[in-house]
Coordinates of C-alpha atoms in Angstrom, one line a residue:
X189 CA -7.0 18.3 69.8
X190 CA -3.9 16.5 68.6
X191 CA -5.3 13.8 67.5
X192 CA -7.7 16.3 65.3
X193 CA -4.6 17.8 63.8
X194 CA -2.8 14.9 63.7
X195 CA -5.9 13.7 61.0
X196 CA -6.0 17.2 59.3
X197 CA -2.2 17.0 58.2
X198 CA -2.7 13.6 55.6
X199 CA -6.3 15.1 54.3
X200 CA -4.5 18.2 53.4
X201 CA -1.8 16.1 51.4
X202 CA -4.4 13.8 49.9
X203 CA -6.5 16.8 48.6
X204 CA -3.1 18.6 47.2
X205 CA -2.2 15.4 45.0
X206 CA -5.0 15.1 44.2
X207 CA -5.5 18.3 42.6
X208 CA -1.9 17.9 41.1
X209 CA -2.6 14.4 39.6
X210 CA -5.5 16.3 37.8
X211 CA -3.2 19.2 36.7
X212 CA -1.1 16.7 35.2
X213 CA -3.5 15.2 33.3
X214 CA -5.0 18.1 31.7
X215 CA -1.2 18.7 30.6
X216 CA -0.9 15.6 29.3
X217 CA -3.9 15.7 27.5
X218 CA -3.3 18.7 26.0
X219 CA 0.2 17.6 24.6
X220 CA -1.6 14.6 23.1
X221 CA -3.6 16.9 21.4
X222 CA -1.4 19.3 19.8
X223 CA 1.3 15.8 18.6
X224 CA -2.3 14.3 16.8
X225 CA -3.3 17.8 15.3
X226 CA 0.6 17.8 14.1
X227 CA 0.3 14.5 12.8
X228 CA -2.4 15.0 11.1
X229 CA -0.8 18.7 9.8
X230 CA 1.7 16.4 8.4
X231 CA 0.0 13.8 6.9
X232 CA -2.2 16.2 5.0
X233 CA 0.5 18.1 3.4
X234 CA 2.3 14.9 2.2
X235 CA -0.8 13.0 1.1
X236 CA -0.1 13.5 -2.6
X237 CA -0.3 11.0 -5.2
X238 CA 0.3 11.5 -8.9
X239 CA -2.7 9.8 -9.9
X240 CA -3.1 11.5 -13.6
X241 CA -1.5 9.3 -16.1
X242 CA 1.9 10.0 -17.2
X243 CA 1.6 8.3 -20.7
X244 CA -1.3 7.7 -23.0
X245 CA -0.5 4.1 -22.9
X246 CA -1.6 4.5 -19.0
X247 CA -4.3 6.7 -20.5
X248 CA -5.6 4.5 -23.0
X249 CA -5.2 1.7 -20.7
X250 CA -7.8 3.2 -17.9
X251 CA -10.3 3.7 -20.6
X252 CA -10.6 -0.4 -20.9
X253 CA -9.2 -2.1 -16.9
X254 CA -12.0 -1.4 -14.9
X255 CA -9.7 -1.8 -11.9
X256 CA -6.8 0.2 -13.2
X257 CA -9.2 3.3 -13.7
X258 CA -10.8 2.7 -10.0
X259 CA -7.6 2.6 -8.7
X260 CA -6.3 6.0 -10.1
X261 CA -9.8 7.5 -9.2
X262 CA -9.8 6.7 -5.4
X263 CA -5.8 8.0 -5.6
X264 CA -7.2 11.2 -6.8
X265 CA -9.8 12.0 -4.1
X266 CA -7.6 13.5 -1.3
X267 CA -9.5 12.8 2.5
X268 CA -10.2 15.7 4.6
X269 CA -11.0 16.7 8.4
X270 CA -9.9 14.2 10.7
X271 CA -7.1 11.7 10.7
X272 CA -10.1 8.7 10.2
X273 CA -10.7 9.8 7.0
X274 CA -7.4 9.1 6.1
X275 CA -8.0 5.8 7.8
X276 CA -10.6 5.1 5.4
X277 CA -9.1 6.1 2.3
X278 CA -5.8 3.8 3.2
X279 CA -8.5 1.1 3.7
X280 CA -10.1 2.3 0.3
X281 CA -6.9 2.1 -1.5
X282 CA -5.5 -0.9 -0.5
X283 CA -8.9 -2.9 -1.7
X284 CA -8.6 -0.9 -4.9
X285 CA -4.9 -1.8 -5.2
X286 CA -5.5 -5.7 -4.6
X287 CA -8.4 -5.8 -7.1
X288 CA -5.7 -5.1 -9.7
X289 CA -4.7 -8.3 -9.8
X290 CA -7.9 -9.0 -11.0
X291 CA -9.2 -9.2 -14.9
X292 CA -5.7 -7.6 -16.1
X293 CA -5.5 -7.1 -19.7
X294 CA -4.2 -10.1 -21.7
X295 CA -1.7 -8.0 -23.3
X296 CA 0.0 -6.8 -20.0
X297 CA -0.4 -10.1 -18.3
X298 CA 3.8 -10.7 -18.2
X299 CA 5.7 -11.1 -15.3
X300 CA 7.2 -7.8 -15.5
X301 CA 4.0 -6.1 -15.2
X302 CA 2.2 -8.2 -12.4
X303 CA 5.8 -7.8 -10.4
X304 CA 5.5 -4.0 -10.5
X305 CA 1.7 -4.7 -9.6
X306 CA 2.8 -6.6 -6.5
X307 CA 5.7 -4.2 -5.6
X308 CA 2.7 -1.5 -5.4
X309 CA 0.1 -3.2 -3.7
X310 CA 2.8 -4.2 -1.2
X311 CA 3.7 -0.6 -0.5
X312 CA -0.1 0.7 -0.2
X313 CA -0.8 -2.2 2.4
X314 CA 2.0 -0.9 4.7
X315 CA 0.2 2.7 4.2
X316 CA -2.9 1.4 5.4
X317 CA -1.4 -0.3 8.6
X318 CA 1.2 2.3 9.2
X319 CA -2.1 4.7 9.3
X320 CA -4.2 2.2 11.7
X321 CA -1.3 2.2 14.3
X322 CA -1.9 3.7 17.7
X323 CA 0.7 5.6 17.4
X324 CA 0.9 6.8 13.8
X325 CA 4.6 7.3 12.4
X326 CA 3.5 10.4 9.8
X327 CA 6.8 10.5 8.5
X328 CA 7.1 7.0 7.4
X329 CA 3.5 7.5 6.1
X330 CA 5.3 10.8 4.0
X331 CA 7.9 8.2 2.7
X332 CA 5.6 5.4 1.7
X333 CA 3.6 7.9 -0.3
X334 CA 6.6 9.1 -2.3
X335 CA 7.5 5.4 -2.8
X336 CA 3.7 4.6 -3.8
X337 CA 4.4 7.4 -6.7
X338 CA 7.5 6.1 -8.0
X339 CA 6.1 2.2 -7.7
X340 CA 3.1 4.1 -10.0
X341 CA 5.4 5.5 -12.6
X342 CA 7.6 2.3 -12.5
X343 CA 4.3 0.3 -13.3
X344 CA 2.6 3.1 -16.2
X345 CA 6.5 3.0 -17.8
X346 CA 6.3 -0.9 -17.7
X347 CA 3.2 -1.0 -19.3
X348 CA 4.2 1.5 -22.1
X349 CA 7.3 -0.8 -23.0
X350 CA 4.9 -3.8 -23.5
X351 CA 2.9 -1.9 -26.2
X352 CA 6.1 -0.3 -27.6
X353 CA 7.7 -3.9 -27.6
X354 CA 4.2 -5.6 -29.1
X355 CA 4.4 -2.6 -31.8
X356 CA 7.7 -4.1 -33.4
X357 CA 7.3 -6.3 -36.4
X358 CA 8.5 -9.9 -35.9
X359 CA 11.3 -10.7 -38.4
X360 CA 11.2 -13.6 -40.6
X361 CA 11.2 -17.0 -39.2
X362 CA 10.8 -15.2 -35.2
X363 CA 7.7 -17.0 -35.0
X364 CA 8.6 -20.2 -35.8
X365 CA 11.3 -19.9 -33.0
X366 CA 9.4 -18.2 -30.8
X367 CA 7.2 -21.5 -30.6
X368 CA 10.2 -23.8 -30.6
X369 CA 11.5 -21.9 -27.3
X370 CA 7.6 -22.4 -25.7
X371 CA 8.2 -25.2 -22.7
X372 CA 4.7 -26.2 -23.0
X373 CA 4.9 -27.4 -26.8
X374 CA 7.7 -29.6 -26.0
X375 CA 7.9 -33.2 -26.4
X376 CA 7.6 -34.7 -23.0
X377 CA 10.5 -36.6 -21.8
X378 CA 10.5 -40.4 -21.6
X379 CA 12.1 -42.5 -19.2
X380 CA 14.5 -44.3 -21.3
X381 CA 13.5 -47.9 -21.7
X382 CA 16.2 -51.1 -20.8
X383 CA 16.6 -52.9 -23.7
X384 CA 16.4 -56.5 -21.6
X385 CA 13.1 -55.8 -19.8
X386 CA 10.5 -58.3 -21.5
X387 CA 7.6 -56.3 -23.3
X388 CA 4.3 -57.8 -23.9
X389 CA 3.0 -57.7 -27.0

Protein backbone atom coordinates (compact mmCIF):
# COMPACT_ATOMS: atom_id res chain seq x y z
CA UNK A 1 0.00 0.00 0.00
CA UNK A 2 2.88 2.43 0.46
CA UNK A 3 4.66 1.58 -2.10
CA UNK A 4 1.26 2.27 -4.24
CA UNK A 5 1.14 5.73 -2.83
CA UNK A 6 4.58 6.20 -2.82
CA UNK A 7 4.19 5.82 -7.06
CA UNK A 8 0.86 7.89 -7.10
CA UNK A 9 2.63 11.09 -5.55
CA UNK A 10 5.41 11.68 -8.78
CA UNK A 11 2.39 10.70 -11.45
CA UNK A 12 0.36 13.37 -9.84
CA UNK A 13 3.32 15.98 -10.25
CA UNK A 14 4.17 14.76 -13.76
CA UNK A 15 0.46 15.19 -14.92
CA UNK A 16 0.32 18.89 -13.17
CA UNK A 17 3.46 20.12 -15.22
CA UNK A 18 2.42 18.81 -17.65
CA UNK A 19 -0.73 20.59 -17.96
CA UNK A 20 1.19 23.83 -16.91
CA UNK A 21 3.93 23.43 -19.65
CA UNK A 22 0.86 23.40 -22.06
CA UNK A 23 -0.76 26.44 -20.36
CA UNK A 24 2.29 28.17 -20.93
CA UNK A 25 2.44 27.60 -24.29
CA UNK A 26 -0.82 28.60 -25.27
CA UNK A 27 0.26 31.96 -23.48
CA UNK A 28 3.11 32.23 -25.31
CA UNK A 29 1.63 31.68 -28.37
CA UNK A 30 -0.90 34.00 -27.99
CA UNK A 31 1.52 36.91 -27.16
CA UNK A 32 3.35 35.96 -30.39
CA UNK A 33 0.36 36.59 -32.03
CA UNK A 34 -0.91 39.80 -30.93
CA UNK A 35 3.39 41.34 -31.25
CA UNK A 36 3.01 39.96 -35.23
CA UNK A 37 -0.64 41.42 -35.76
CA UNK A 38 1.08 44.68 -34.12
CA UNK A 39 3.80 44.55 -36.39
CA UNK A 40 2.04 44.14 -39.11
CA UNK A 41 -0.63 47.12 -37.69
CA UNK A 42 2.50 49.09 -37.92
CA UNK A 43 4.02 48.40 -40.91
CA UNK A 44 0.80 49.04 -42.76
CA UNK A 45 0.18 52.44 -41.51
CA UNK A 46 3.80 53.54 -42.36
CA UNK A 47 4.04 51.85 -45.73
CA UNK A 48 3.80 55.08 -47.72
CA UNK A 49 5.82 56.08 -50.45
CA UNK A 50 5.41 59.24 -52.55
CA UNK A 51 5.60 57.59 -55.69
CA UNK A 52 3.67 60.49 -57.94
CA UNK A 53 6.27 62.64 -59.41
CA UNK A 54 7.03 65.80 -57.78
CA UNK A 55 8.25 67.65 -60.98
CA UNK A 56 7.47 67.35 -64.68
CA UNK A 57 11.03 66.74 -65.29
CA UNK A 58 10.34 63.38 -63.23
CA UNK A 59 7.13 63.27 -65.14
CA UNK A 60 8.37 63.63 -68.44
CA UNK A 61 11.18 61.47 -67.63
CA UNK A 62 8.80 58.26 -66.79
CA UNK A 63 7.13 58.76 -70.01
CA UNK A 64 10.66 57.63 -71.91
CA UNK A 65 12.97 55.17 -68.79
CA UNK A 66 11.26 52.14 -68.93
CA UNK A 67 12.71 51.36 -65.58
CA UNK A 68 12.22 54.67 -63.88
CA UNK A 69 8.30 54.36 -64.73
CA UNK A 70 8.37 50.49 -63.30
CA UNK A 71 9.93 51.60 -60.46
CA UNK A 72 7.31 54.40 -59.42
CA UNK A 73 4.47 51.91 -60.48
CA UNK A 74 5.43 48.98 -58.14
CA UNK A 75 5.96 51.98 -55.27
CA UNK A 76 2.43 52.89 -55.82
CA UNK A 77 0.71 49.57 -55.32
CA UNK A 78 0.47 49.38 -51.50
CA UNK A 79 0.50 45.19 -50.33
CA UNK A 80 -2.34 44.07 -48.23
CA UNK A 81 -3.41 41.07 -45.72
CA UNK A 82 -0.52 39.44 -44.37
CA UNK A 83 2.94 40.52 -43.44
CA UNK A 84 4.28 38.12 -46.72
CA UNK A 85 2.82 40.32 -48.96
CA UNK A 86 4.84 42.92 -47.78
CA UNK A 87 7.63 40.47 -48.09
CA UNK A 88 7.04 40.27 -51.71
CA UNK A 89 6.61 43.75 -52.57
CA UNK A 90 10.19 44.54 -50.65
CA UNK A 91 11.42 41.72 -52.96
CA UNK A 92 9.49 43.50 -55.84
CA UNK A 93 10.96 46.80 -55.18
CA UNK A 94 14.35 46.08 -54.71
CA UNK A 95 14.55 44.30 -58.32
CA UNK A 96 12.79 47.29 -59.64
CA UNK A 97 15.17 49.57 -57.88
CA UNK A 98 18.45 47.68 -59.16
CA UNK A 99 17.17 47.62 -62.78
CA UNK A 100 17.55 51.39 -62.66
CA UNK A 101 20.91 51.20 -63.17
CA UNK A 102 20.06 49.83 -66.27
CA UNK A 103 19.42 51.77 -69.83
CA UNK A 104 19.56 55.31 -67.95
CA UNK A 105 18.96 58.12 -70.18
CA UNK A 106 22.16 59.61 -71.81
CA UNK A 107 21.32 62.94 -70.60
CA UNK A 108 21.13 61.94 -66.78
CA UNK A 109 23.96 59.59 -67.01
CA UNK A 110 26.35 61.99 -64.56
CA UNK A 111 27.74 61.06 -61.52
CA UNK A 112 25.44 63.06 -59.57
CA UNK A 113 22.49 61.28 -60.71
CA UNK A 114 23.72 57.52 -60.63
CA UNK A 115 25.06 58.55 -56.83
CA UNK A 116 21.55 59.46 -55.76
CA UNK A 117 20.54 56.17 -57.82
CA UNK A 118 22.86 54.10 -55.56
CA UNK A 119 21.99 55.99 -52.34
CA UNK A 120 18.26 54.70 -53.12
CA UNK A 121 18.75 51.32 -54.17
CA UNK A 122 21.00 51.01 -51.08
CA UNK A 123 18.16 52.08 -48.74
CA UNK A 124 15.31 49.79 -50.42
CA UNK A 125 17.74 46.66 -50.11
CA UNK A 126 17.97 47.21 -46.31
CA UNK A 127 13.89 47.31 -46.56
CA UNK A 128 13.77 44.17 -48.12
CA UNK A 129 16.12 42.43 -45.55
CA UNK A 130 14.89 44.32 -42.58
CA UNK A 131 11.33 42.79 -43.75
CA UNK A 132 12.77 39.09 -44.25
CA UNK A 133 14.19 39.05 -40.61
CA UNK A 134 12.76 36.58 -38.12
CA UNK A 135 12.18 39.00 -36.03
CA UNK A 136 10.99 42.08 -37.97
CA UNK A 137 12.11 45.59 -36.48
CA UNK A 138 8.71 47.58 -37.84
CA UNK A 139 10.02 50.69 -36.72
CA UNK A 140 13.31 50.64 -38.47
CA UNK A 141 11.13 49.38 -41.47
CA UNK A 142 8.90 52.98 -40.65
CA UNK A 143 12.29 54.92 -40.82
CA UNK A 144 13.75 53.37 -43.94
CA UNK A 145 10.54 54.25 -45.74
CA UNK A 146 10.64 57.90 -44.83
CA UNK A 147 14.37 57.81 -45.85
CA UNK A 148 13.37 55.81 -49.26
CA UNK A 149 11.01 59.16 -49.85
CA UNK A 150 13.48 61.70 -49.25
CA UNK A 151 16.40 59.60 -51.30
CA UNK A 152 13.25 59.76 -54.13
CA UNK A 153 12.85 63.55 -53.97
CA UNK A 154 16.69 64.01 -53.62
CA UNK A 155 16.98 61.90 -57.02
CA UNK A 156 13.58 63.72 -59.08
CA UNK A 157 15.35 67.23 -57.84
CA UNK A 158 18.78 65.99 -59.24
CA UNK A 159 17.33 65.13 -62.31
CA UNK A 160 15.47 68.46 -62.76
CA UNK A 161 18.80 70.47 -62.19
CA UNK A 162 20.42 68.45 -65.09
CA UNK A 163 17.67 69.66 -67.60
CA UNK A 164 17.59 73.16 -66.00
CA UNK A 165 21.56 73.18 -66.28
CA UNK A 166 21.43 71.57 -70.08
CA UNK A 167 18.72 74.39 -70.73
CA UNK A 168 21.45 77.20 -70.36
CA UNK A 169 23.11 78.55 -73.48
CA UNK A 170 26.90 77.95 -73.58
CA UNK A 171 28.68 81.27 -73.86
CA UNK A 172 31.16 82.04 -76.50
CA UNK A 173 34.26 80.06 -76.67
CA UNK A 174 32.65 77.46 -73.49
CA UNK A 175 32.87 74.77 -75.96
CA UNK A 176 36.12 75.13 -77.09
CA UNK A 177 37.20 74.91 -73.34
CA UNK A 178 34.94 72.54 -72.35
CA UNK A 179 36.98 70.08 -74.82
CA UNK A 180 40.31 71.33 -73.69
CA UNK A 181 39.42 70.36 -69.93
CA UNK A 182 38.20 66.60 -71.48
CA UNK A 183 41.07 64.02 -70.00
CA UNK A 184 40.37 61.72 -72.73
CA UNK A 185 41.41 64.21 -75.66
CA UNK A 186 44.66 64.85 -74.17
CA UNK A 187 47.95 64.21 -75.56
CA UNK A 188 49.32 61.27 -73.89
CA UNK A 189 52.37 61.73 -71.90
CA UNK A 190 55.72 60.49 -73.06
CA UNK A 191 58.46 59.23 -71.20
CA UNK A 192 61.05 61.80 -71.72
CA UNK A 193 63.79 60.45 -73.84
CA UNK A 194 67.90 60.62 -72.66
CA UNK A 195 69.55 62.39 -75.08
CA UNK A 196 72.81 59.84 -75.01
CA UNK A 197 70.77 56.60 -75.59
CA UNK A 198 71.84 55.46 -79.24
CA UNK A 199 68.64 55.41 -81.65
CA UNK A 200 68.48 53.37 -84.63
CA UNK A 201 67.61 54.81 -87.62
Amino acid sequence: MKFKILYLFPLIFVLNSCKNDTEKRLVETEKEAKKKELIFSNIEKGWVFNANPINETSRSTALGWNEWRLFLAELDQKPKKTIGAFQKKATELSKKAMALNDNIPIEFAKPQLKARISALITKVRMLDLFIHLNTIPDQKIIVLVGEINVELASLQNQMDKIVQKNKIPLEEGESELLKMLDTSRAIPNKPPTDPNRPRIE
